Short mmCIF file of C-alpha atoms in Angstrom, two decimals:
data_model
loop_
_atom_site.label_atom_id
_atom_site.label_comp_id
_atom_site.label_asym_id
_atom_site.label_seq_id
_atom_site.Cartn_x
_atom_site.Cartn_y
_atom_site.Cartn_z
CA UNK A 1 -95.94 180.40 -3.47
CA UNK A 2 -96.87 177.97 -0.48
CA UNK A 3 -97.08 179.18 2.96
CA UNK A 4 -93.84 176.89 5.16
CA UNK A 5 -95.46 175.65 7.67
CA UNK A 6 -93.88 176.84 11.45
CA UNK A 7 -92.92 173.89 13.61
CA UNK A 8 -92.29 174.09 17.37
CA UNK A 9 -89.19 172.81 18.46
CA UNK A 10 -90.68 173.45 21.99
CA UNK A 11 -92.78 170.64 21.19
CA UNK A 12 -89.60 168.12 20.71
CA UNK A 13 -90.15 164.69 22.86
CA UNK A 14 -88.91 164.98 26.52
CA UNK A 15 -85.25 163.50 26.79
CA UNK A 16 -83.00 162.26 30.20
CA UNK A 17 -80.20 164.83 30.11
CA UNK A 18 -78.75 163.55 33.19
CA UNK A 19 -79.18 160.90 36.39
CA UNK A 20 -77.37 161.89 39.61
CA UNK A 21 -77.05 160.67 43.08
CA UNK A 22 -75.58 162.16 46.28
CA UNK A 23 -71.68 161.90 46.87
CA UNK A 24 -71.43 158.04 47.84
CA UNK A 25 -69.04 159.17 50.09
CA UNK A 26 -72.13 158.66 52.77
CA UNK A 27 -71.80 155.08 51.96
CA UNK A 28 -68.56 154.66 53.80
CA UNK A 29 -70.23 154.76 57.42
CA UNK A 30 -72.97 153.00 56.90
CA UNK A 31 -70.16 149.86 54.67
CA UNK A 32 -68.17 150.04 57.41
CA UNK A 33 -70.58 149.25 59.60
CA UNK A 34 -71.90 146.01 58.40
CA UNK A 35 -68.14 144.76 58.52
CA UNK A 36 -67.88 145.35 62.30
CA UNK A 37 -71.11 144.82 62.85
CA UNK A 38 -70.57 140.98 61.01
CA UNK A 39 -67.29 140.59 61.83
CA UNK A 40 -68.34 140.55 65.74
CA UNK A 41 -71.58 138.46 65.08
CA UNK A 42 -69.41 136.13 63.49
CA UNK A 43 -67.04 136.03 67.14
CA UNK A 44 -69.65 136.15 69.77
CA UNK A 45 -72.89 134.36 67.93
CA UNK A 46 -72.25 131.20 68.94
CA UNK A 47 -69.11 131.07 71.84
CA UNK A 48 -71.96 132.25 74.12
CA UNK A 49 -72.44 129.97 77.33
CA UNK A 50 -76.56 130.12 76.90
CA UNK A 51 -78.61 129.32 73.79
CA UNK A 52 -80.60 132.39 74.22
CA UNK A 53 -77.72 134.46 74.70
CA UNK A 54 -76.84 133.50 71.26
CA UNK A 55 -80.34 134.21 69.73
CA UNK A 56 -80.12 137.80 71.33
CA UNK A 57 -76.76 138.51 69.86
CA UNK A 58 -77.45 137.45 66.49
CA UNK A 59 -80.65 139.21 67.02
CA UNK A 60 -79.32 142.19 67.72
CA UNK A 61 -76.11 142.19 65.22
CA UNK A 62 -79.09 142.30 63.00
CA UNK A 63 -81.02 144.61 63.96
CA UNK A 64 -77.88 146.85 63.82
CA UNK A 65 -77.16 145.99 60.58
CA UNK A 66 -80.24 146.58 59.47
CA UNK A 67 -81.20 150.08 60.96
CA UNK A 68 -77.64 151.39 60.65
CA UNK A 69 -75.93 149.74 57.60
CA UNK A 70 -78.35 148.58 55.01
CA UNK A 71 -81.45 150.97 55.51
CA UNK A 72 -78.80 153.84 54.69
CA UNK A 73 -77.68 152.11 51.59
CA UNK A 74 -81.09 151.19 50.43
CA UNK A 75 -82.18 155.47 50.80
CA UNK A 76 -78.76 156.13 49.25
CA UNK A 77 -79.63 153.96 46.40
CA UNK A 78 -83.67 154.99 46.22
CA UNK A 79 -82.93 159.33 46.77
CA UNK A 80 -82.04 160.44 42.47
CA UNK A 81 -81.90 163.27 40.95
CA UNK A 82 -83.16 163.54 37.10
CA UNK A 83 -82.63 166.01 34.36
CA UNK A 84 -84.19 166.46 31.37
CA UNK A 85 -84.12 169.23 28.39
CA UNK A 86 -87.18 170.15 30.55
CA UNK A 87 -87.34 170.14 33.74
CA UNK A 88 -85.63 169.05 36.84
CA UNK A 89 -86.98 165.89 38.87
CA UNK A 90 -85.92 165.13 42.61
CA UNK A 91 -87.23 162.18 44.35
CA UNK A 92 -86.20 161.18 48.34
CA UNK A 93 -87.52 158.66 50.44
CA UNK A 94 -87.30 154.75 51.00
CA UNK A 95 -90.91 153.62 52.21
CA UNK A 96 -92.45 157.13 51.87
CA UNK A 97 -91.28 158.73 48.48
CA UNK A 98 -90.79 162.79 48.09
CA UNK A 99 -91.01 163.81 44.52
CA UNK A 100 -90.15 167.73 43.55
CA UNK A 101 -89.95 168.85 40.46
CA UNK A 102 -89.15 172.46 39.01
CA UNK A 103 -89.90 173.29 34.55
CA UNK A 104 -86.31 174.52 33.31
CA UNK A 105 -88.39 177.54 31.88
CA UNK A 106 -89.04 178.90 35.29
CA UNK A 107 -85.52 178.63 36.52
CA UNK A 108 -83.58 182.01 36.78
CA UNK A 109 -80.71 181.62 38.36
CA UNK A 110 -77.95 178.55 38.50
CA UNK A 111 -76.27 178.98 42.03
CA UNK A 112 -73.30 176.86 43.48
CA UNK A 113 -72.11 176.17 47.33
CA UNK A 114 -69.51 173.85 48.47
CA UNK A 115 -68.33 173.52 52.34
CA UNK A 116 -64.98 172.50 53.20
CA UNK A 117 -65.53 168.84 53.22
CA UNK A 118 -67.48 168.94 49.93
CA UNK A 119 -64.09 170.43 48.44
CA UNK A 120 -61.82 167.83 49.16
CA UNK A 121 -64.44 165.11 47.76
CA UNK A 122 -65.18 167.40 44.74
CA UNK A 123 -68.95 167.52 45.64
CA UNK A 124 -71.01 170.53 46.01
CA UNK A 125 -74.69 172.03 46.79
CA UNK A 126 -76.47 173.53 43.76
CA UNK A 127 -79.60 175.88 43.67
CA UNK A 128 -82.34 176.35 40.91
CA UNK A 129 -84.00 180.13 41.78
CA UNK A 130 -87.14 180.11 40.04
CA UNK A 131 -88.65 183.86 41.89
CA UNK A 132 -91.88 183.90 42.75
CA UNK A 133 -92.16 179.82 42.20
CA UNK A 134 -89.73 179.25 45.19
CA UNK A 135 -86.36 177.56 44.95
CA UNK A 136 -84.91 173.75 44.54
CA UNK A 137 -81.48 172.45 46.03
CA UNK A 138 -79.75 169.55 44.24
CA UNK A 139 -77.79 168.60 47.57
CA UNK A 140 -74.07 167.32 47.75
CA UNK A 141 -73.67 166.28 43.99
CA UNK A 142 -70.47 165.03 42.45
CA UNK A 143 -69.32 167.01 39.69
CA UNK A 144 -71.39 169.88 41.14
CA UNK A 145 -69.55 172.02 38.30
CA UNK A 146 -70.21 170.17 35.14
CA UNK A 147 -74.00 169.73 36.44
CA UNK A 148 -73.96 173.88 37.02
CA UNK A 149 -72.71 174.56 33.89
CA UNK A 150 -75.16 171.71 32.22
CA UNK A 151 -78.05 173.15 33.87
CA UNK A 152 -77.73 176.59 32.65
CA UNK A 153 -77.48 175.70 29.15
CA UNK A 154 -80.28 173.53 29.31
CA UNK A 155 -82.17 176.65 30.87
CA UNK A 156 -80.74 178.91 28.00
CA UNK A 157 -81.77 177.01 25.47
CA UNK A 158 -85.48 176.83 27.04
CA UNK A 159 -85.48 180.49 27.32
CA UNK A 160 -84.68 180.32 23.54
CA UNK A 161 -87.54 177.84 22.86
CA UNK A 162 -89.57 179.45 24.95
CA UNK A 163 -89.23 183.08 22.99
CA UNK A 164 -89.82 181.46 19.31
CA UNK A 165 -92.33 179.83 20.16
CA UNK A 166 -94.11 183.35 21.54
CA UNK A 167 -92.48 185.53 18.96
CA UNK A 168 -92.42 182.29 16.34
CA UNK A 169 -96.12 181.10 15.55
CA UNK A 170 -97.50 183.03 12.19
CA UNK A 171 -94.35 183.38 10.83
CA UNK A 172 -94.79 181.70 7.90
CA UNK A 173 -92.94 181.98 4.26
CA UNK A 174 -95.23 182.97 0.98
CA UNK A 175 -98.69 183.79 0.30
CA UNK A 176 -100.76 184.59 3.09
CA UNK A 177 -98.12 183.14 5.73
CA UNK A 178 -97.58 186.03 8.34
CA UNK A 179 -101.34 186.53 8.35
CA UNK A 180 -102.18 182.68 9.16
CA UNK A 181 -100.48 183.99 12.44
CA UNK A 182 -103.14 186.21 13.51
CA UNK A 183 -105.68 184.02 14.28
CA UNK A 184 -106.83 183.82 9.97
CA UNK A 185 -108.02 187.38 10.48
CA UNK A 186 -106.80 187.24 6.74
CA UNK A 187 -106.69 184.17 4.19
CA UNK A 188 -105.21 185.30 1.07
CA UNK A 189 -105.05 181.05 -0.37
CA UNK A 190 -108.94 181.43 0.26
CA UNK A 191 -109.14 185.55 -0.78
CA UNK A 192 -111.61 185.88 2.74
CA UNK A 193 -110.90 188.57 5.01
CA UNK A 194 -112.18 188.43 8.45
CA UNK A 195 -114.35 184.95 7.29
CA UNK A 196 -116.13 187.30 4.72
CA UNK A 197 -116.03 186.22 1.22
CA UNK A 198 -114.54 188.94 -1.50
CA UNK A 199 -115.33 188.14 -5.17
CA UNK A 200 -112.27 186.81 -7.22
CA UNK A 201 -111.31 188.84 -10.48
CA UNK A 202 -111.77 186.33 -13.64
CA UNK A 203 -108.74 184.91 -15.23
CA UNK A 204 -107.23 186.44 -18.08
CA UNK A 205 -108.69 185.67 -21.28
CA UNK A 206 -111.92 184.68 -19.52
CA UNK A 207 -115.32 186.73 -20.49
CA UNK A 208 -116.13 189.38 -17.45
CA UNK A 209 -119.68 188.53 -16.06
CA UNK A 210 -122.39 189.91 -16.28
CA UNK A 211 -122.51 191.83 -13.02
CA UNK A 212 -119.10 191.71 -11.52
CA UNK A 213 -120.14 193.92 -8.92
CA UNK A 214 -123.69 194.25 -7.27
CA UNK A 215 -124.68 197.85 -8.63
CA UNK A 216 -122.17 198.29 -11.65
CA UNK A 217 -123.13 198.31 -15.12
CA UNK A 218 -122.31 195.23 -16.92
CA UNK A 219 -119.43 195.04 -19.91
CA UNK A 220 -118.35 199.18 -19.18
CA UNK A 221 -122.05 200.23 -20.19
CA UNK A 222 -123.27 203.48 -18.44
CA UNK A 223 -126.59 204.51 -16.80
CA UNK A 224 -128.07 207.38 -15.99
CA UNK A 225 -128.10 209.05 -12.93
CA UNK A 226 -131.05 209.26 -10.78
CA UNK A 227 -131.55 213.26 -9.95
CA UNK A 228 -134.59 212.63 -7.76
CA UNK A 229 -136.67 215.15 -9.73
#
C-alpha cells in the first residue's frame, strides 16, 4: 500500500473576498459643493467691473473647489478596504498612503457599532480584536452586517486551516504514512529506523544467506559454547 500524500489547503493561492469603501454618503458635501461653488463662478467671473477682480474670483472659486470639493472625492475614492481568505488590508491617504493590515488567523473577535446616523444610512463601524496583536476598525462601511458576518466565516474557516495543518502533517494513509510525520524517525518503504539500516528478510522461495545475522550460525547449524575454561 502507498503512503497518500497530505496536502495543505492552508497553502491554497490568496483570493479578493471582498473590496469596500466608506458610506459615499460623505460625498454629498463635498458634490454639493462644486455646484455652488461653479454655479457662482459662473455669475460673478466675468460681470466684475476690473479684470483682476475677475482673475481673483475665478482664482478663488478654484481654489475652493479644489480644497473643499474635489480633494475630498479624490481621498474618498483612494481610502479601500480589502479582504481576502487571508487577511484584512486597509489603505488611507491621498499623497501620503497608510497601509494596515491584520492575518485573519490572528483575529478573535468580529465586533459591530453603528451611531444613530449610521442607522438610517445602513452603515456601521466594525472591529477585528486580534489580543495581544492590537485591534483594526473597518470605519463606516455599508452593509456593515453582511461584511460582519463574512468576516467571521472567513476567520472560522482559518482557524480550521490553521488546526489541520498543526494536527494534519504526517497523517498519511498506508505503509509507513503516520510515521513520515515525525520527522522520518521511521521509514518502513526504506525498512531504516532512525537513518540506521536493518537487514531485510529474503523473499520466499529465495536461499537464506550465508550469515543472515552477524554472529548466528549459518543454515540452523549449531556451535558450541565457549565455557572459558
Amino acid at each position: 500500500m502507498t503512503a497518500t500524500p497530505y496536502v495543505d489547503e492552508s497553502a491554497q493561492a490568496e483570493a479578493v473576498v471582498l473590496r469596500l469603501r466608506r458610506h459615499g454618503r460623505y460625498l454629498v458635501l463635498p458634490v454639493l459643493l462644486l455646484i455652488a461653488v461653479a454655479g457662482a463662478g459662473g455669475f460673478w467671473v466675468g460681470a466684475l467691473p476690473e479684470a483682476w477682480m475677475n482673475i481673483v474670483a475665478a482664482a478663488g472659486a478654484a481654489m475652493v473647489a479644489i480644497v473643499l470639493g474635489i480633494g475630498p472625492v479624490l481621498g474618498w475614492l483612494a481610502g479601500r478596504t480589502i479582504v481576502t481568505n487571508r487577511r484584512v488590508i486597509v489603505r488611507r491617504g491621498l499623497f501620503v498612503q497608510h497601509r494596515s493590515e491584520m492575518p485573519l488567523g490572528r483575529a478573535r473577535d468580529v465586533r459591530s457599532r453603528r451611531t444613530i446616523v449610521q442607522r438610517v444610512f445602513g452603515s456601521g463601524d466594525i472591529e477585528l480584536v486580534g489580543g495581544v496583536d492590537g485591534s483594526m476598525t473597518l470605519r463606516d462601511l455599508p452593509g456593515h452586517e453582511r461584511v460582519a458576518d463574512a468576516l467571521r466565516e472567513l476567520i472560522e474557516q482559518s482557524f480550521v486551516l490553521g488546526a489541520t495543518g498543526a494536527f494534519g502533517v504526517g497523517s498519511g494513509i498506508g505503509t509507513g504514512g503516520a510515521a513520515a510525520g515525525f520527522g522520518g524517525a521511521f521509514d518502513a518503504s526504506a525498512g531504516q529506523v532512525a537513518g540506521r539500516a536493518t537487514p531485510a528478510w529474503p523473499a520466499p522461495g529465495s536461499p537464506m544467506p550465508a550469515e543472515p545475522f552477524p554472529g548466528m550460525p549459518p543454515n540452523g547449524e549449531t556451535r558450541p559454547i565457549a565455557t572459558g575454561r
